[in-house]
mmCIF file of C-alpha atoms in Angstrom:
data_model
loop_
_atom_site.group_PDB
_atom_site.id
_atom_site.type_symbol
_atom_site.label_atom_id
_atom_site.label_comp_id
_atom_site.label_asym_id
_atom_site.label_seq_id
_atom_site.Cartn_x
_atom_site.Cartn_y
_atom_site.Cartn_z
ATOM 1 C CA UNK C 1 60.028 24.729 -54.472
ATOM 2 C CA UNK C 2 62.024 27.548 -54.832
ATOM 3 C CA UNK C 3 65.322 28.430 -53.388
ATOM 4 C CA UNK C 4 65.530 32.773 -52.867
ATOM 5 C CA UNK C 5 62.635 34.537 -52.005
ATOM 6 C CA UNK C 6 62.816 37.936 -51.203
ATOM 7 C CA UNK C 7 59.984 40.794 -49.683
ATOM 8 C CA UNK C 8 57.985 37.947 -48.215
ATOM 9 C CA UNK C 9 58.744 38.615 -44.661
ATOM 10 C CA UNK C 10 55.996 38.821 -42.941
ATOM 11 C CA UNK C 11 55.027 35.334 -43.849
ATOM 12 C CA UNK C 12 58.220 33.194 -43.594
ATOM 13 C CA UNK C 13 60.251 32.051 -41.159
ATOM 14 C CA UNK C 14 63.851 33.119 -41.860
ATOM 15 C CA UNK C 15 66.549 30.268 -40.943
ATOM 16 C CA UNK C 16 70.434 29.827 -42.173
ATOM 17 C CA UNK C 17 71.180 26.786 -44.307
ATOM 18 C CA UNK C 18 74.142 25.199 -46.269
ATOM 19 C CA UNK C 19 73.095 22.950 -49.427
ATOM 20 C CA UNK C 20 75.524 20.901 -51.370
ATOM 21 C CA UNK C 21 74.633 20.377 -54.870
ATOM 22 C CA UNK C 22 76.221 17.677 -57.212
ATOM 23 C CA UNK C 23 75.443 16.347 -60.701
ATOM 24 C CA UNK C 24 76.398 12.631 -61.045
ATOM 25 C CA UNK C 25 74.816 10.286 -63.848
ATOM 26 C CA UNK C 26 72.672 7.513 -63.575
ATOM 27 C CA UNK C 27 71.828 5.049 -65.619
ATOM 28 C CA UNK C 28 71.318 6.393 -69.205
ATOM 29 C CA UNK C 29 70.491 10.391 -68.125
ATOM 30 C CA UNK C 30 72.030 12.888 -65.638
ATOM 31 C CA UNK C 31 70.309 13.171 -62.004
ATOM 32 C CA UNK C 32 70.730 16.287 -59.960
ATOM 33 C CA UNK C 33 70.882 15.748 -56.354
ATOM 34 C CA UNK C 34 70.886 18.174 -53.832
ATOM 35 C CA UNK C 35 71.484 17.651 -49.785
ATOM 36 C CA UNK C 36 70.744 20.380 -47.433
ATOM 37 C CA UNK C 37 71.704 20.804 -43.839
ATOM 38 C CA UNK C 38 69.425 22.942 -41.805
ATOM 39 C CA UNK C 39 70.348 24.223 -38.203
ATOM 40 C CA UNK C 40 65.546 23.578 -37.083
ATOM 41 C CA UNK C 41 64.064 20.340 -35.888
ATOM 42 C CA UNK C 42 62.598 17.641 -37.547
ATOM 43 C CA UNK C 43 59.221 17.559 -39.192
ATOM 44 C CA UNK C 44 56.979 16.034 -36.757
ATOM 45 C CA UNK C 45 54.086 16.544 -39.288
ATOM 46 C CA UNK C 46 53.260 16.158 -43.053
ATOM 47 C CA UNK C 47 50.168 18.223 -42.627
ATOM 48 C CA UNK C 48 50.713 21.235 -44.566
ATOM 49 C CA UNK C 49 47.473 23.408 -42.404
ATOM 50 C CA UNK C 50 49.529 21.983 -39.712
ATOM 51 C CA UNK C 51 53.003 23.514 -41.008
ATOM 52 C CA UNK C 52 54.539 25.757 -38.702
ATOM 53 C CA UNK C 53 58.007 25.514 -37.703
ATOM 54 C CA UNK C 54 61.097 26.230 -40.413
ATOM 55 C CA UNK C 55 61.392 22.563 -41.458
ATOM 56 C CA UNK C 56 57.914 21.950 -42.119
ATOM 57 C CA UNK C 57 56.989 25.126 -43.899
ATOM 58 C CA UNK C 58 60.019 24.336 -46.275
ATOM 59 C CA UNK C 59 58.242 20.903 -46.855
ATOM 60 C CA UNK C 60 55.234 22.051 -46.954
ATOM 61 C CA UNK C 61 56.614 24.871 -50.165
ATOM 62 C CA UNK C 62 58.096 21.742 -51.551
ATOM 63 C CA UNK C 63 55.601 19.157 -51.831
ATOM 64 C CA UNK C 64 52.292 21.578 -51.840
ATOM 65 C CA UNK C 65 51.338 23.445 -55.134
ATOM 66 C CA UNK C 66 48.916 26.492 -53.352
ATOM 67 C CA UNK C 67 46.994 29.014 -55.974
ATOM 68 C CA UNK C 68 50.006 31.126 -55.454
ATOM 69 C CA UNK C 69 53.727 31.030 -55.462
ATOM 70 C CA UNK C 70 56.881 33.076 -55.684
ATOM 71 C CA UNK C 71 59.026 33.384 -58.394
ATOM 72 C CA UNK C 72 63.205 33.199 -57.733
ATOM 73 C CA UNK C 73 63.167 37.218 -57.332
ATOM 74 C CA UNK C 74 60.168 37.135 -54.619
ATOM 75 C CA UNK C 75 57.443 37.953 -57.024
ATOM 76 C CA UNK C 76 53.849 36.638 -56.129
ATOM 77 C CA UNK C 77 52.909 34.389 -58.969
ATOM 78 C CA UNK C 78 49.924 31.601 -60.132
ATOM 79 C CA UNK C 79 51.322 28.603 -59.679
ATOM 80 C CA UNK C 80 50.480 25.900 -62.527
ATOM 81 C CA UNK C 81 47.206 24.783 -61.259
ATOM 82 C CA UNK C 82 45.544 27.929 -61.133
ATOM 83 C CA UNK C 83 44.344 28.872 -65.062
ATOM 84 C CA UNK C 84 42.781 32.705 -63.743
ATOM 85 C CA UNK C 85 41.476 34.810 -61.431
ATOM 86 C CA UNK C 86 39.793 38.310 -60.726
ATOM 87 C CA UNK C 87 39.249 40.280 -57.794
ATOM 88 C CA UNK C 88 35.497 42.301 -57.812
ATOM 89 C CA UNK C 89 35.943 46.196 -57.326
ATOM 90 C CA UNK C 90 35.130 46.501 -54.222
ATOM 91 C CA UNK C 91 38.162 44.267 -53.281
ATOM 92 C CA UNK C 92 35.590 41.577 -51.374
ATOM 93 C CA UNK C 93 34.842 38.999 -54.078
ATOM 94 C CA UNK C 94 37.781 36.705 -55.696
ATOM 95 C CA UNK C 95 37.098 34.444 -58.265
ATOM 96 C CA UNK C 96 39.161 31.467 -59.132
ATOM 97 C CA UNK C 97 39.040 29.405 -62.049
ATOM 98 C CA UNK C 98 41.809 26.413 -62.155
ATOM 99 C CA UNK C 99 43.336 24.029 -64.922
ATOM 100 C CA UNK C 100 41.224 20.778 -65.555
ATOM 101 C CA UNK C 101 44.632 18.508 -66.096
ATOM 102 C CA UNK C 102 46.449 18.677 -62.537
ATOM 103 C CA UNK C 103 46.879 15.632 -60.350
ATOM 104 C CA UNK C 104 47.293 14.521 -57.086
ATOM 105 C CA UNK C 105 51.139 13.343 -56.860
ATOM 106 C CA UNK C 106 51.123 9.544 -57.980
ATOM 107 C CA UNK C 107 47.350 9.186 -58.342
ATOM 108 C CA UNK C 108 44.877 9.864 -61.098
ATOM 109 C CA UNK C 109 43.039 11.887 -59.296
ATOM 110 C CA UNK C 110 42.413 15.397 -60.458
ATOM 111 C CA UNK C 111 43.024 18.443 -57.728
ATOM 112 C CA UNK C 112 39.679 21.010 -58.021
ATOM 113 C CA UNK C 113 38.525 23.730 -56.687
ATOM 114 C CA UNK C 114 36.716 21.558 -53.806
ATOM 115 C CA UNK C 115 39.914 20.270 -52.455
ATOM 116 C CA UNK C 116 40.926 24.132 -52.306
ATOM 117 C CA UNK C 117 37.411 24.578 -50.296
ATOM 118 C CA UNK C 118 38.034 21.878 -48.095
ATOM 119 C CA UNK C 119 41.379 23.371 -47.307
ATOM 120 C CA UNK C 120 40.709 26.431 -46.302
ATOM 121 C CA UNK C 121 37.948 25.673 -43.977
ATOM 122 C CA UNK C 122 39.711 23.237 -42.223
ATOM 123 C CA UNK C 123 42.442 25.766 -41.990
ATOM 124 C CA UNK C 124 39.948 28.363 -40.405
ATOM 125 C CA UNK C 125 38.373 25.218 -38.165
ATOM 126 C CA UNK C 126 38.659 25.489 -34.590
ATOM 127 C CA UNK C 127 39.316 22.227 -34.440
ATOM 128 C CA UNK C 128 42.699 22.171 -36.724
ATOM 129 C CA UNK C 129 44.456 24.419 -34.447
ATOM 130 C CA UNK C 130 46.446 25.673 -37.606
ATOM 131 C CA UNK C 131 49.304 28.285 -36.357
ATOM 132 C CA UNK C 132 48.916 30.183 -39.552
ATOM 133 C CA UNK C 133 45.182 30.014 -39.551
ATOM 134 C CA UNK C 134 45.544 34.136 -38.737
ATOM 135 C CA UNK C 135 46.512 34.760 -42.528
ATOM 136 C CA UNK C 136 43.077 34.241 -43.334
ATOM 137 C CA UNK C 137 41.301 35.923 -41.178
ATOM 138 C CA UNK C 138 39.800 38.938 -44.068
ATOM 139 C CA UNK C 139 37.938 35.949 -45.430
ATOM 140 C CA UNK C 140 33.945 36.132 -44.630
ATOM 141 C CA UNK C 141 33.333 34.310 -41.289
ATOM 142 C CA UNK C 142 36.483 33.724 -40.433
ATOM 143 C CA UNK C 143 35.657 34.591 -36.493
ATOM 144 C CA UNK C 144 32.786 32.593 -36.413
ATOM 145 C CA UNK C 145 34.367 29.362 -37.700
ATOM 146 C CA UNK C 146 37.653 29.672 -35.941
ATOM 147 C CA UNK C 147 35.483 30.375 -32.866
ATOM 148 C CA UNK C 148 33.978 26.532 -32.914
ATOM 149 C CA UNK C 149 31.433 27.472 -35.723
ATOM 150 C CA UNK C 150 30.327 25.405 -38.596
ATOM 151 C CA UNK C 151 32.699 25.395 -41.690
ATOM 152 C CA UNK C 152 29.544 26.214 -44.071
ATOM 153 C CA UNK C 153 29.915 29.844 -42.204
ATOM 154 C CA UNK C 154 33.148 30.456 -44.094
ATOM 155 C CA UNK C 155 33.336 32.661 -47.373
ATOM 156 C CA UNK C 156 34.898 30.191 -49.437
ATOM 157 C CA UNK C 157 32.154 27.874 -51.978
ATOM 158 C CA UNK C 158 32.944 25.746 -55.048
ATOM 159 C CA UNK C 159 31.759 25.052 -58.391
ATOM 160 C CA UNK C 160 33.363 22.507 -60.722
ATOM 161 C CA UNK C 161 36.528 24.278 -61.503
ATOM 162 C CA UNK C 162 35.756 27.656 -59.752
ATOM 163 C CA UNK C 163 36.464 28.454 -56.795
ATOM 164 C CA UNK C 164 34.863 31.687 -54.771
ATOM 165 C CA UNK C 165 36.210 33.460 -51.907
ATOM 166 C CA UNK C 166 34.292 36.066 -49.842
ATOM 167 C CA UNK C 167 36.225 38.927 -47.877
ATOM 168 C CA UNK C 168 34.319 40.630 -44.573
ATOM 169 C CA UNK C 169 36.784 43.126 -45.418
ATOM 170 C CA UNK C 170 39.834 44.276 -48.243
ATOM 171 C CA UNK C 171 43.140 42.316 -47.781
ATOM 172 C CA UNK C 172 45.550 44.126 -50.659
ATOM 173 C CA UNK C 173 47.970 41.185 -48.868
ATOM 174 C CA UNK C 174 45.251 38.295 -49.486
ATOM 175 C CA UNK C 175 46.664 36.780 -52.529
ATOM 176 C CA UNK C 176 50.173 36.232 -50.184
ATOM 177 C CA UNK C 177 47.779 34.332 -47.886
ATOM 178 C CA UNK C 178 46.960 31.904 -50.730
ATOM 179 C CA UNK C 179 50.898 31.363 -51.894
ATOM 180 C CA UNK C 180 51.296 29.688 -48.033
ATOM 181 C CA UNK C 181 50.935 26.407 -46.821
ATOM 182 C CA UNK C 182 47.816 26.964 -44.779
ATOM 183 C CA UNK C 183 45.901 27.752 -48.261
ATOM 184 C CA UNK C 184 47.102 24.376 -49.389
ATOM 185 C CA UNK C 185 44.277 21.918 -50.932
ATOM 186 C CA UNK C 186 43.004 18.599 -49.148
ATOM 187 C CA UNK C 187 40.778 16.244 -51.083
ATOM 188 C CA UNK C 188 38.485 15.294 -48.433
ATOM 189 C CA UNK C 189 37.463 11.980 -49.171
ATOM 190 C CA UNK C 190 41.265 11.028 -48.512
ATOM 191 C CA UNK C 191 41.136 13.261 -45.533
ATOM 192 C CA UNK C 192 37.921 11.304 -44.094
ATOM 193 C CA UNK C 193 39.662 8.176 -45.371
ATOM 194 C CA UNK C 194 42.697 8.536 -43.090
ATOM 195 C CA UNK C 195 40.792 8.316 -39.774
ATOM 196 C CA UNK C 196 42.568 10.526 -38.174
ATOM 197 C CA UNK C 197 45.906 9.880 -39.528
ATOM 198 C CA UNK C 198 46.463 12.366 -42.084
ATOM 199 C CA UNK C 199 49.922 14.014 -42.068
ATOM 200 C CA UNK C 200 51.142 11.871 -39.399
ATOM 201 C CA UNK C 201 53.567 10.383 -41.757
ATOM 202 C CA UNK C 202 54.240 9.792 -45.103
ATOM 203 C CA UNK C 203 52.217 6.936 -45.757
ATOM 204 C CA UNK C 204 48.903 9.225 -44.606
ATOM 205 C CA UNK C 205 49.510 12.322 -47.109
ATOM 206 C CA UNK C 206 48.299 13.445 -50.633
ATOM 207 C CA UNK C 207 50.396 15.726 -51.991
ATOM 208 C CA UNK C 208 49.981 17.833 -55.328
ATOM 209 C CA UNK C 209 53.492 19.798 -55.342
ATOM 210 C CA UNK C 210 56.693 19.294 -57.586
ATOM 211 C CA UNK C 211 58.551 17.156 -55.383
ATOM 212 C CA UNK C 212 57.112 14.397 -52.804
ATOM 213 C CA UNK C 213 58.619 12.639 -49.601
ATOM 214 C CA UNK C 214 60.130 9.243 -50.466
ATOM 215 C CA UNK C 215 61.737 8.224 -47.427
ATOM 216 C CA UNK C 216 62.025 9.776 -43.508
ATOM 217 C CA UNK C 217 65.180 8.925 -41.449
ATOM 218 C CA UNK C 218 64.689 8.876 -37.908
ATOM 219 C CA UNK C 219 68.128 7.974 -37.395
ATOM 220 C CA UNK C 220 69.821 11.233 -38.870
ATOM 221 C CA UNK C 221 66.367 13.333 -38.796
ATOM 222 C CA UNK C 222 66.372 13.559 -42.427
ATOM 223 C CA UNK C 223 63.822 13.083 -45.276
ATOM 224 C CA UNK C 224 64.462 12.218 -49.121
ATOM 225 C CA UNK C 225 62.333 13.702 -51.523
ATOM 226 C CA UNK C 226 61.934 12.596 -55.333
ATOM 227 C CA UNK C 227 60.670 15.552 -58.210
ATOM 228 C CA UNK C 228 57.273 14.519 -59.868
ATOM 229 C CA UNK C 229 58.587 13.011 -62.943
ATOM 230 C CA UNK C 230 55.960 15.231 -64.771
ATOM 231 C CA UNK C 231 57.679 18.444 -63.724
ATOM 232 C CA UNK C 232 60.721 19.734 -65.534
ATOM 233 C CA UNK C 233 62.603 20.154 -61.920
ATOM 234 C CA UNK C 234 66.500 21.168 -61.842
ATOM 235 C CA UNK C 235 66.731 18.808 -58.484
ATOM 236 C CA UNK C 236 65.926 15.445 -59.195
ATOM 237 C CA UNK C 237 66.526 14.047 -55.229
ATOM 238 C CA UNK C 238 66.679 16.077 -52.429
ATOM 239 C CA UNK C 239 67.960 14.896 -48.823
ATOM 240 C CA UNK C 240 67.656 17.637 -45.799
ATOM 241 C CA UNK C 241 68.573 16.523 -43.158
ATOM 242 C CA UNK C 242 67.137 18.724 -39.810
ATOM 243 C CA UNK C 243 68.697 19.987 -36.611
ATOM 244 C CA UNK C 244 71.748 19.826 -38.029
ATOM 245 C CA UNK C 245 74.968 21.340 -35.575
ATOM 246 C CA UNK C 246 76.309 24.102 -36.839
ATOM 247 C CA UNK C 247 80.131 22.690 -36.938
ATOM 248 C CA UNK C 248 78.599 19.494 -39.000
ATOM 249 C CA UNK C 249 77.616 21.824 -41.897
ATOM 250 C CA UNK C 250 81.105 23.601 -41.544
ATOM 251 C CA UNK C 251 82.920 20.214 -41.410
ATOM 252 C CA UNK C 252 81.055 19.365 -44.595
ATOM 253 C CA UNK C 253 81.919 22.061 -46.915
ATOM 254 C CA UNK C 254 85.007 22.287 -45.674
ATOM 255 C CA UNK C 255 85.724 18.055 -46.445
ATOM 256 C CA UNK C 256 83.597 18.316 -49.663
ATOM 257 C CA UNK C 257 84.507 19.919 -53.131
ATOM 258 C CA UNK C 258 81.051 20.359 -54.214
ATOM 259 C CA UNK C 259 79.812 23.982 -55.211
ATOM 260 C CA UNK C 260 77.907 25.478 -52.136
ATOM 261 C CA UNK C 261 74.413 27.296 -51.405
ATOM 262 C CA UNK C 262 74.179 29.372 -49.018
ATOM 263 C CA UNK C 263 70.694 31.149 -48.204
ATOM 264 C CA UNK C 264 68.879 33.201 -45.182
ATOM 265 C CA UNK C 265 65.748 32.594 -46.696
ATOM 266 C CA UNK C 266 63.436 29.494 -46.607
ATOM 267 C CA UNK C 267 64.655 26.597 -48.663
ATOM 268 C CA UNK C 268 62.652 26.874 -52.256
ATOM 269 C CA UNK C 269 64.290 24.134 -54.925
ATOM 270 C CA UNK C 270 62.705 25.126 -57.740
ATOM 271 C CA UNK C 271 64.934 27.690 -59.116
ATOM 272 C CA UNK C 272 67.966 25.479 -58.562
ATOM 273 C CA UNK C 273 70.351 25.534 -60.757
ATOM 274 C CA UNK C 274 71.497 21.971 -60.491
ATOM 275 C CA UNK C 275 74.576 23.057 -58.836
ATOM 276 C CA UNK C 276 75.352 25.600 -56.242
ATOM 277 C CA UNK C 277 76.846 28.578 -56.075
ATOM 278 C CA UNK C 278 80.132 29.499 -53.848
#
């Protein structure tokens, strides 16, 4: 969702990519389109607890709204979904309470604070074998449940539109936990409904972020994603195409007179301009 993010390290995955923006119009109103080479592999999941190679993770930023986010300069930030928070003073308590009005992409189904429960213990399950599960391991039980034990052993309860997480110990970097895709919600009964197919492809995902997966092309490893038309986004289609060879992306800028991106960091659309900078 966002395109520079900066002091974040420790989290992402660093890769080099080439976007070319363009503005054309459409019909009655202006679209922005952006395509994006990148030099990783295809997404061979939609699962966002599952996200752990550069391609997915920049999927995962894109079509998953977590509590947290990062703004275009690297700074932590709530993303729209979460209404407030506070942290107890002993560092070991944080309380979430999160907007009434957001939806699960193309549903009308509301995202609350039991989808972010559901989440996280699945992240933390054994069973999930979640790469990134590690981020939360200050959160209460954390050993015990990614040891085989029951999810009710996790620190993490809800209530209606709160949301309560329980540290075993302080985390000043906890909040960073929640802005990545392993913190991202899961509404359960679509989880449960899936049998077993969740995130294998597009037609087995529930996604609550800006932008959402339209089409996958095996043929060119590339995906299509379309902005939620209820989110003022400067991209309005987005094609990356994966494992791209390096002299492609050169052969591409160098045939194409569109403006170009360049960027070290993960890919993060949201503070797009509509057009790219040379």
């Amino acid at each position: 969702r966002y395109l520079a993010c900066q002091g974040i390290s420790k989290i992402f995955i660093y890769f080099f990519c080439i976007a070319l923006v363009f503005n054309f119009t459409s019909c009655e109103k202006e679209t922005n389109v952006g395509v994006y080479f990148m030099t990783d592999t295809k997404i061979s999941t939609f699962d966002p607890q599952l996200a752990s190679t550069k391609a997915e993770l920049s999927y995962a930023y894109n079509c998953f709204d977590c509590l947290f986010g990062y703004d275009k300069d690297g700074n932590l930030i709530k993303n729209p979904i979460l209404n407030e928070y506070s942290v107890s003073d002993d560092g070991l308590t944080y309380t979430f309470t999160l907007h009434n009005d957001t939806f699960w992409n193309d549903t009308e189904i509301l995202v609350t604070a039991a989808d972010f429960e559901f989440g996280l213990k699945r992240a933390v399950a054994k069973e999930t074998k979640a790469s990134f599960a590690g981020l939360l391991s200050a959160v209460s039980g954390f050993d015990e449940v990614n040891q085989g034990g029951d999810t009710s052993e996790l620190g993490v309860s809800s209530s209606g539109k709160v949301l309560t997480i329980k540290l075993s110990k302080k985390d000043d970097g906890f909040l960073n936990a929640l802005a990545h895709p392993i913190s991202a919600p899961c509404n359960e009964e679509y989880f449960v409904g899936t049998k077993g197919k969740y995130g294998l492809d597009i037609e087995h995902i529930l996604s609550n972020g800006p932008y959402f997966v339209k089409s996958v092309n095996e043929n060119d490893s590339s995906i299509t994603m379309h902005s939620v038309d209820e989110r003022d986004m400067p991209l309005n289609y987005v094609k990356i195409i994966f494992n791209a060879a390096p002299e492609d992306i050169t052969l591409a800028a160098k045939e194409n007179t569109y403006n170009i991106y360049t960027s070290s960091d993960d890919i993060f659309l949201k503070y797009t301009e509509g057009k790219g900078n040379t």
